[in-house]
Amino acid sequence: MIFYRLVEMIKGSSLSTIKSNDGFCVHKTHFAISKYQKKRFNCVASVSSVEQQLKLTGDSFIRPHLRELSPYQPILPFEVLSTRLGRKPEDIVKLDANENPYGPPPEVFEALGNLKFPYIYPDPESRTLRGALAKDSGLESEYILVGCGADELIDLIMRCVLDPGDSIVDCPPTFTMYEFDAAVNCARVIKVPRKMDFSLDVQKITEVIEREKPKIIFLTSPNNPDGSVINDDVLLKILDLPILVVLDEAYIEFSGLESKMEWVKKHENLIVLRTFSKRAGLAGLRVGYGAFPLSIIEYLWRAKQPYNVSVAAEVSACAALQNPGYLEKVKVALVQERERLFKLLKQVPFLNPYPSYSNFILCEVTDGKDAKKLKEDLAKMGVMIRHYSNKELKGYVRVSVGKPEQTDALMDCIARLS
Ligand SMILES: Cc1ncc(COP(=O)(O)O)c(C=O)c1O
């Protein structure tokens, strides 16, 4: 009879060392050993049954911290939703994901229709697009890197900066991808909740940074889901702290404020992220971009996937930038519609909307109405809005700003529920 004993589990890895009692047989294996199995493992086993006991299943290969990760909760895909509701996609009033309902300018459709070289890999440096972005932003292209959505850049930054066990500061309620990507990258999330009015708690942020030495803080301006912005004094205070500040400006166009992209020249610890998803109606094509200090961007170039921006994505983004008049017109339409929507929502007895600098409006659901039920009732009528399952936002819904007819359809359905 040979006894096997679990000698060590290598932290943060699926590698385990297993030793037999005869001292001869030592395995380094990739068997996943859970806490439960670890207990069981100290029991006696025969040679053949050890292999059986440690049954090799697919998840044995997965990194331990990922086995504990809860899956990201995406919203229902448009096509699935339209089938479920038995409606054409264009008949669904989709106000749940802050997309731009006007879509991109006609130049994008034309450029996509005329794609000459879809069978050739894209330029790994997205030079044409970065050149166009330099013109658009006033910041030289050497400071700019493009990604498969701002989402990819959030993950890329974490992969370049965080070691397993490092921490980030997250200021909820905010965009949930920071927390999600931190978990994927084996980082700890230190939460410094926003105050009741959704402004940042700068004092607590300062204390946490001094005490726990986190590596990155994610700041979102305008913030998703409430639409508030971060003023320059607050940003400068946080930039003075020993931490890398990632300022997410996904919705900056709707705020009437200037982007801080150029600030990366003065602040070695600032990264500014932006996207084509909202401003140019290209959410489905996945193009985001960021401004980085030169001392940081160098490493992102080394770590990024070479073909992260597809030919279709680059061509579309370039075509969108060729029609700044269209982008401006659509932005103005959405900002005007936001103000109209705000006034209408304010008249609903059970909604308390928050003023927003973005293309969505957060509403507290009051008067004993249930926010989740409100979202579900509207969904049955073909109007999609966002509800949150986390406890801070349980009593809230977020409504994206749509076209005027979408606002009318929403208000009509709300009236029917009153
Ligand atoms: C604050 C914020 N940042 C980034 C993103 C993602 O942008 P992208 O579509 O470019 O990945 C979103 C999307 O909703 C967002 O709300």
Coordinates of C-alpha atoms and ligand atoms in Angstrom, one line a residue:
M1 CA 0.0 0.0 0.0
I2 CA 1.4 3.4 -0.9
F3 CA 0.3 6.5 0.9
Y4 CA 0.0 9.8 -0.9
R5 CA 0.2 13.1 0.8
L6 CA -0.4 16.6 -0.5
V7 CA 2.9 18.3 0.3
E8 CA 2.1 21.8 -1.0
M9 CA -0.3 23.7 -3.1
I10 CA 1.5 26.4 -5.0
K11 CA -0.3 29.7 -4.2
G12 CA -2.2 31.3 -7.1
S13 CA -1.5 28.3 -9.3
S14 CA -3.1 24.9 -10.0
L15 CA 0.3 23.1 -9.4
S16 CA 0.4 20.8 -6.4
T17 CA 3.2 18.7 -5.1
I18 CA 2.1 15.2 -4.1
K19 CA 4.4 12.8 -2.4
S20 CA 4.2 9.1 -1.7
N21 CA 5.1 7.6 1.7
D22 CA 7.8 5.5 0.2
G23 CA 9.6 8.7 -0.5
F24 CA 10.3 7.8 -4.1
C25 CA 7.4 9.2 -6.0
V26 CA 6.9 12.9 -6.2
H27 CA 4.4 14.4 -8.6
K28 CA 4.1 18.0 -9.6
T29 CA 0.6 17.9 -11.0
H30 CA -1.9 20.3 -12.4
F31 CA -4.7 18.6 -10.6
A32 CA -7.0 21.2 -9.1
I33 CA -7.3 20.5 -5.4
S34 CA -10.1 22.3 -3.6
K35 CA -10.1 22.8 0.2
Y36 CA -12.4 19.8 0.5
Q37 CA -10.2 17.6 -1.6
K38 CA -7.2 18.8 0.4
K39 CA -8.7 17.4 3.5
R40 CA -9.6 14.1 1.8
F41 CA -6.1 13.9 0.3
N42 CA -4.4 13.1 3.5
C43 CA -6.1 9.8 3.6
V44 CA -4.7 6.5 2.4
A45 CA -5.0 5.6 -1.3
S46 CA -3.6 3.0 -3.5
V47 CA -1.5 3.9 -6.6
S48 CA -4.3 3.4 -9.0
S49 CA -7.0 5.0 -7.0
V50 CA -4.9 8.2 -6.5
E51 CA -5.2 9.0 -10.1
Q52 CA -8.9 8.1 -10.0
Q53 CA -9.4 10.2 -6.8
L54 CA -7.9 13.2 -8.5
K55 CA -10.1 12.9 -11.5
L56 CA -8.8 15.1 -14.2
T57 CA -11.7 17.4 -15.3
G58 CA -11.4 20.5 -17.5
D59 CA -11.7 22.9 -14.6
S60 CA -8.6 21.3 -13.0
F61 CA -6.5 23.4 -15.4
I62 CA -8.2 26.7 -14.6
R63 CA -6.3 29.1 -12.3
P64 CA -7.7 28.8 -8.7
H65 CA -8.7 32.5 -8.4
L66 CA -10.7 32.2 -11.6
R67 CA -12.6 29.1 -10.4
E68 CA -14.1 31.3 -7.7
L69 CA -15.0 34.2 -10.1
S70 CA -18.7 34.9 -10.6
P71 CA -19.5 35.2 -14.3
Y72 CA -20.0 38.7 -15.7
Q73 CA -23.7 39.4 -16.1
P74 CA -24.2 40.7 -19.6
I75 CA -27.5 42.2 -20.7
L76 CA -29.6 40.1 -23.0
P77 CA -28.4 40.2 -26.6
F78 CA -30.7 42.2 -28.9
E79 CA -31.6 39.3 -31.2
V80 CA -32.5 37.0 -28.2
L81 CA -34.6 39.7 -26.7
S82 CA -36.5 40.4 -29.9
T83 CA -37.2 36.7 -30.5
R84 CA -38.4 36.4 -26.9
L85 CA -40.7 39.4 -27.2
G86 CA -41.8 38.4 -30.7
R87 CA -40.9 41.8 -32.0
K88 CA -38.6 43.1 -34.7
P89 CA -35.3 44.4 -33.3
E90 CA -36.1 47.9 -34.6
D91 CA -39.4 47.9 -32.6
I92 CA -37.6 47.4 -29.3
V93 CA -37.0 50.6 -27.3
K94 CA -33.6 49.8 -26.2
L95 CA -32.6 52.2 -23.4
D96 CA -30.6 49.8 -21.2
A97 CA -26.9 50.0 -22.4
N98 CA -26.2 53.6 -23.2
E99 CA -25.7 52.9 -26.8
N100 CA -26.0 55.7 -29.4
P101 CA -29.4 55.2 -31.1
Y102 CA -28.4 57.3 -34.1
G103 CA -25.6 54.9 -35.1
P104 CA -22.6 56.0 -37.0
P105 CA -22.4 58.5 -39.9
P106 CA -23.1 57.2 -43.5
E107 CA -19.4 57.2 -44.2
V108 CA -19.0 54.2 -41.9
F109 CA -21.5 52.0 -43.8
E110 CA -19.9 53.1 -47.1
A111 CA -16.4 52.3 -45.8
L112 CA -17.4 48.9 -44.5
G113 CA -19.1 48.1 -47.8
N114 CA -15.9 49.0 -49.7
L115 CA -13.4 47.0 -47.5
K116 CA -10.7 46.0 -49.9
F117 CA -8.4 43.8 -47.7
P118 CA -10.4 42.0 -45.1
Y119 CA -8.2 39.0 -45.7
I120 CA -5.1 40.9 -44.6
Y121 CA -4.2 41.3 -40.9
P122 CA -4.8 44.8 -39.6
D123 CA -2.0 47.3 -38.7
P124 CA -0.9 46.3 -35.2
E125 CA -0.2 50.0 -34.5
S126 CA -3.5 51.3 -35.9
R127 CA -1.5 54.1 -37.4
T128 CA -4.2 55.6 -39.6
L129 CA -6.7 55.7 -36.8
R130 CA -4.2 57.1 -34.3
G131 CA -3.3 59.8 -36.8
A132 CA -7.0 60.7 -37.1
L133 CA -7.4 60.7 -33.3
A134 CA -4.4 63.0 -32.9
K135 CA -6.2 65.5 -35.1
D136 CA -9.4 65.0 -33.3
S137 CA -8.0 65.3 -29.8
G138 CA -5.1 67.7 -30.3
L139 CA -2.8 65.1 -28.6
E140 CA 0.1 63.6 -30.6
S141 CA -0.4 60.0 -31.8
E142 CA 2.6 58.7 -29.8
Y143 CA 0.5 59.2 -26.6
I144 CA -2.4 57.3 -28.1
L145 CA -3.2 53.5 -28.1
V146 CA -6.3 52.0 -29.6
G147 CA -8.1 48.9 -28.3
C148 CA -11.0 46.6 -28.8
G149 CA -13.3 48.9 -26.9
A150 CA -12.2 50.8 -23.8
D151 CA -12.9 47.5 -22.0
E152 CA -9.9 45.9 -23.6
L153 CA -7.7 48.8 -22.4
I154 CA -9.0 48.5 -18.8
D155 CA -7.9 44.9 -18.8
L156 CA -4.6 45.6 -20.6
I157 CA -3.7 48.3 -18.0
M158 CA -4.3 45.8 -15.2
R159 CA -2.3 43.1 -16.9
C160 CA 0.7 45.5 -17.2
V161 CA 0.5 47.0 -13.7
L162 CA -0.9 44.5 -11.3
D163 CA 0.9 41.5 -9.7
P164 CA -1.4 38.9 -8.1
G165 CA -2.4 40.2 -4.7
D166 CA -2.0 43.9 -5.7
S167 CA -5.0 46.1 -5.1
I168 CA -7.1 48.7 -7.0
V169 CA -9.4 51.4 -5.7
D170 CA -12.9 51.2 -7.0
C171 CA -15.5 53.9 -6.1
P172 CA -19.0 52.3 -6.4
P173 CA -21.5 52.7 -7.7
T174 CA -19.6 52.9 -10.9
F175 CA -18.8 50.9 -14.1
T176 CA -18.6 47.3 -12.9
M177 CA -15.8 46.2 -15.4
Y178 CA -13.1 47.6 -13.1
E179 CA -14.1 45.2 -10.3
F180 CA -14.6 42.4 -12.8
D181 CA -11.2 42.8 -14.5
A182 CA -9.5 43.1 -11.2
A183 CA -10.9 39.8 -10.2
V184 CA -9.7 38.2 -13.5
N185 CA -6.3 39.7 -12.9
C186 CA -6.1 38.3 -9.3
A187 CA -6.2 41.7 -7.8
R188 CA -7.9 42.9 -4.6
V189 CA -10.6 45.5 -4.9
I190 CA -10.7 48.2 -2.2
K191 CA -14.0 49.9 -2.4
V192 CA -14.4 53.5 -1.4
P193 CA -18.1 54.1 -1.9
R194 CA -19.3 57.4 -3.3
K195 CA -21.2 59.8 -1.0
M196 CA -25.0 60.0 -1.0
D197 CA -24.9 62.6 -3.9
F198 CA -22.5 60.2 -5.8
S199 CA -19.5 62.5 -5.4
L200 CA -16.1 60.9 -4.6
D201 CA -15.1 60.6 -1.0
V202 CA -11.7 62.2 -1.4
Q203 CA -10.7 61.9 2.2
K204 CA -11.4 58.2 2.4
I205 CA -9.6 57.7 -0.9
T206 CA -6.6 59.5 0.4
E207 CA -6.6 57.4 3.6
V208 CA -6.9 54.2 1.8
I209 CA -4.1 55.0 -0.6
E210 CA -1.8 56.0 2.2
R211 CA -2.7 53.0 4.3
E212 CA -3.0 50.1 1.8
K213 CA -0.8 51.3 -1.1
P214 CA -3.1 50.2 -3.9
K215 CA -1.6 50.5 -7.4
I216 CA -4.5 51.9 -9.5
I217 CA -7.6 54.0 -8.9
F218 CA -10.4 54.0 -11.5
L219 CA -12.3 57.3 -11.8
T220 CA -15.2 57.8 -14.1
S221 CA -16.3 61.1 -15.4
P222 CA -19.1 61.3 -16.2
N223 CA -19.8 58.4 -13.9
N224 CA -21.9 55.5 -15.0
P225 CA -24.6 55.1 -13.6
D226 CA -25.4 58.5 -12.1
G227 CA -23.9 60.9 -14.7
S228 CA -22.0 63.1 -12.3
V229 CA -18.6 64.6 -13.2
I230 CA -15.4 65.0 -11.3
N231 CA -14.1 68.5 -11.0
D232 CA -10.6 69.5 -11.7
D233 CA -9.7 70.3 -8.0
V234 CA -10.7 66.8 -7.0
L235 CA -8.9 65.2 -9.9
L236 CA -5.7 67.2 -9.1
K237 CA -5.8 66.2 -5.4
I238 CA -6.0 62.5 -6.4
L239 CA -3.3 62.9 -9.0
D240 CA -1.0 64.2 -6.2
L241 CA -1.3 60.8 -4.5
P242 CA 1.1 57.9 -5.2
I243 CA -1.2 56.0 -7.4
L244 CA -1.9 55.4 -11.1
V245 CA -5.1 57.2 -12.0
V246 CA -7.2 55.8 -14.8
L247 CA -9.8 58.4 -15.8
D248 CA -12.6 56.8 -17.8
E249 CA -14.1 59.4 -20.1
A250 CA -16.4 57.1 -22.1
Y251 CA -19.2 59.7 -21.9
I252 CA -17.2 62.9 -21.9
E253 CA -18.7 64.2 -25.2
F254 CA -22.1 64.6 -23.5
S255 CA -20.8 66.6 -20.6
G256 CA -19.8 69.8 -22.3
L257 CA -16.4 69.5 -20.6
E258 CA -13.0 69.2 -22.3
S259 CA -11.4 65.8 -22.3
K260 CA -8.3 65.6 -20.1
M261 CA -6.3 63.6 -22.7
E262 CA -3.7 66.3 -22.9
W263 CA -3.1 66.1 -19.2
V264 CA -1.1 62.9 -19.7
K265 CA 1.8 65.0 -20.8
K266 CA 2.0 66.7 -17.4
H267 CA 1.0 63.8 -15.2
E268 CA 3.1 60.6 -15.3
N269 CA 0.4 58.8 -13.3
L270 CA -2.6 59.6 -15.4
I271 CA -4.3 57.5 -18.1
V272 CA -7.4 58.8 -19.9
L273 CA -9.7 56.3 -21.6
R274 CA -12.3 57.1 -24.3
T275 CA -14.5 55.2 -26.8
F276 CA -16.2 55.3 -30.1
S277 CA -19.1 53.3 -28.7
K278 CA -21.1 56.3 -27.4
R279 CA -19.9 59.3 -29.4
A280 CA -19.9 57.6 -32.8
G281 CA -22.5 54.8 -32.4
L282 CA -19.9 52.1 -32.9
A283 CA -20.5 50.0 -29.8
G284 CA -20.9 46.8 -31.9
L285 CA -17.6 47.3 -33.8
R286 CA -15.6 47.7 -30.5
V287 CA -13.2 50.6 -30.8
G288 CA -11.8 52.4 -27.7
Y289 CA -8.7 54.5 -27.2
G290 CA -6.6 55.9 -24.5
A291 CA -4.1 58.6 -23.8
F292 CA -1.0 57.5 -21.8
P293 CA 2.2 59.0 -20.5
L294 CA 5.1 57.9 -22.8
S295 CA 6.7 56.1 -19.8
I296 CA 3.7 53.8 -19.6
I297 CA 2.5 53.4 -23.1
E298 CA 5.8 51.7 -24.1
Y299 CA 4.9 48.7 -22.0
L300 CA 1.3 48.5 -23.2
W301 CA 2.6 48.2 -26.7
R302 CA 4.7 45.3 -25.7
A303 CA 1.9 43.5 -23.9
K304 CA -1.1 44.1 -26.2
Q305 CA -2.4 41.5 -28.7
P306 CA -0.9 42.6 -32.1
Y307 CA -4.2 42.5 -33.9
N308 CA -6.5 43.8 -31.2
V309 CA -8.3 46.3 -33.5
S310 CA -9.9 44.7 -36.5
V311 CA -9.7 46.1 -40.0
A312 CA -13.4 46.7 -39.9
A313 CA -13.1 48.5 -36.6
E314 CA -10.3 50.8 -37.7
V315 CA -11.9 51.6 -41.0
S316 CA -15.2 52.5 -39.3
A317 CA -13.6 54.7 -36.6
C318 CA -11.6 56.6 -39.2
A319 CA -14.7 57.0 -41.4
A320 CA -16.7 58.3 -38.3
L321 CA -14.0 60.9 -37.6
Q322 CA -14.3 62.1 -41.2
N323 CA -17.7 63.5 -40.4
P324 CA -17.3 65.6 -37.3
G325 CA -20.5 67.6 -38.2
Y326 CA -22.6 64.4 -37.9
L327 CA -21.0 63.5 -34.6
E328 CA -21.7 67.0 -33.2
K329 CA -25.3 67.0 -34.5
V330 CA -26.0 63.6 -32.9
K331 CA -24.4 64.7 -29.6
V332 CA -26.5 67.9 -29.5
A333 CA -29.7 65.9 -30.3
L334 CA -28.9 63.5 -27.4
V335 CA -28.1 66.3 -24.9
Q336 CA -31.3 68.1 -25.8
E337 CA -33.3 64.9 -25.5
R338 CA -31.6 64.2 -22.1
E339 CA -33.0 67.5 -20.8
R340 CA -36.5 66.8 -22.1
L341 CA -36.4 63.2 -20.7
F342 CA -35.3 64.6 -17.3
K343 CA -38.2 66.9 -17.1
L344 CA -40.7 64.2 -18.1
L345 CA -39.2 61.7 -15.6
K346 CA -39.4 64.3 -12.9
Q347 CA -43.2 64.5 -13.4
V348 CA -43.6 60.8 -12.7
P349 CA -44.7 60.5 -9.0
F350 CA -42.6 57.4 -8.3
L351 CA -39.4 58.5 -9.9
N352 CA -36.6 60.8 -8.7
P353 CA -34.2 61.4 -11.6
Y354 CA -30.7 62.7 -11.0
P355 CA -29.3 65.5 -13.2
S356 CA -26.8 63.9 -15.6
Y357 CA -23.9 65.0 -17.7
S358 CA -24.1 61.9 -19.8
N359 CA -26.4 60.0 -22.2
F360 CA -28.4 58.3 -19.4
I361 CA -30.4 59.3 -16.4
L362 CA -30.4 57.4 -13.0
C363 CA -33.7 57.4 -11.2
E364 CA -34.5 56.5 -7.7
V365 CA -37.8 54.5 -7.6
T366 CA -39.9 55.8 -4.8
D367 CA -43.4 55.7 -3.4
G368 CA -43.1 52.0 -2.5
K369 CA -42.7 50.9 -6.2
D370 CA -40.3 48.1 -6.9
A371 CA -37.5 49.0 -9.3
K372 CA -37.0 45.5 -10.5
K373 CA -40.7 45.1 -11.2
L374 CA -40.8 48.4 -13.0
K375 CA -37.9 47.2 -15.3
E376 CA -39.7 43.9 -15.9
D377 CA -43.1 45.4 -16.6
L378 CA -41.5 47.8 -19.1
A379 CA -39.6 45.0 -20.8
K380 CA -42.9 43.1 -21.4
M381 CA -44.0 46.2 -23.3
G382 CA -40.8 46.2 -25.3
V383 CA -39.0 49.0 -23.5
M384 CA -35.7 48.0 -22.0
I385 CA -34.2 50.0 -19.1
R386 CA -31.4 49.0 -16.7
H387 CA -32.0 47.7 -13.2
Y388 CA -29.2 46.7 -10.8
S389 CA -29.1 43.7 -8.5
N390 CA -26.4 45.1 -6.2
K391 CA -27.6 46.4 -2.9
E392 CA -26.6 50.0 -3.3
L393 CA -28.6 50.4 -6.4
K394 CA -31.5 48.0 -5.8
G395 CA -34.0 50.8 -5.7
Y396 CA -32.8 52.5 -8.8
V397 CA -33.2 52.2 -12.6
R398 CA -31.1 53.8 -15.3
V399 CA -32.6 55.0 -18.5
S400 CA -30.4 55.7 -21.6
V401 CA -31.2 58.8 -23.7
G402 CA -32.8 57.7 -27.0
K403 CA -34.4 59.4 -29.9
P404 CA -37.5 61.6 -29.1
E405 CA -39.9 58.8 -30.3
Q406 CA -38.2 56.4 -27.9
T407 CA -38.7 58.8 -25.0
D408 CA -42.3 59.1 -26.0
A409 CA -42.8 55.3 -26.1
L410 CA -41.1 55.0 -22.6
M411 CA -43.3 57.7 -21.1
D412 CA -46.4 56.2 -22.6
C413 CA -45.6 52.8 -21.0
I414 CA -44.7 54.4 -17.7
A415 CA -48.1 56.2 -17.7
R416 CA -49.8 52.9 -18.3
L417 CA -48.1 51.5 -15.2
S418 CA -49.0 54.4 -13.0
Ligands
LIG1 C1 -17.8 54.1 -18.0 C2 -17.6 53.1 -19.1 N1 -16.4 52.9 -19.6 C3 -16.1 52.1 -20.6 C4 -17.2 51.4 -21.2 C5 -16.9 50.5 -22.3 O1 -16.6 51.1 -23.5 P1 -16.3 50.2 -24.8 O2 -17.6 50.0 -25.5 O3 -15.4 51.1 -25.6 O4 -15.6 49.0 -24.3 C6 -18.5 51.7 -20.8 C7 -19.6 51.0 -21.5 O5 -20.8 51.1 -21.2 C8 -18.7 52.5 -19.7 O6 -19.9 52.8 -19.2

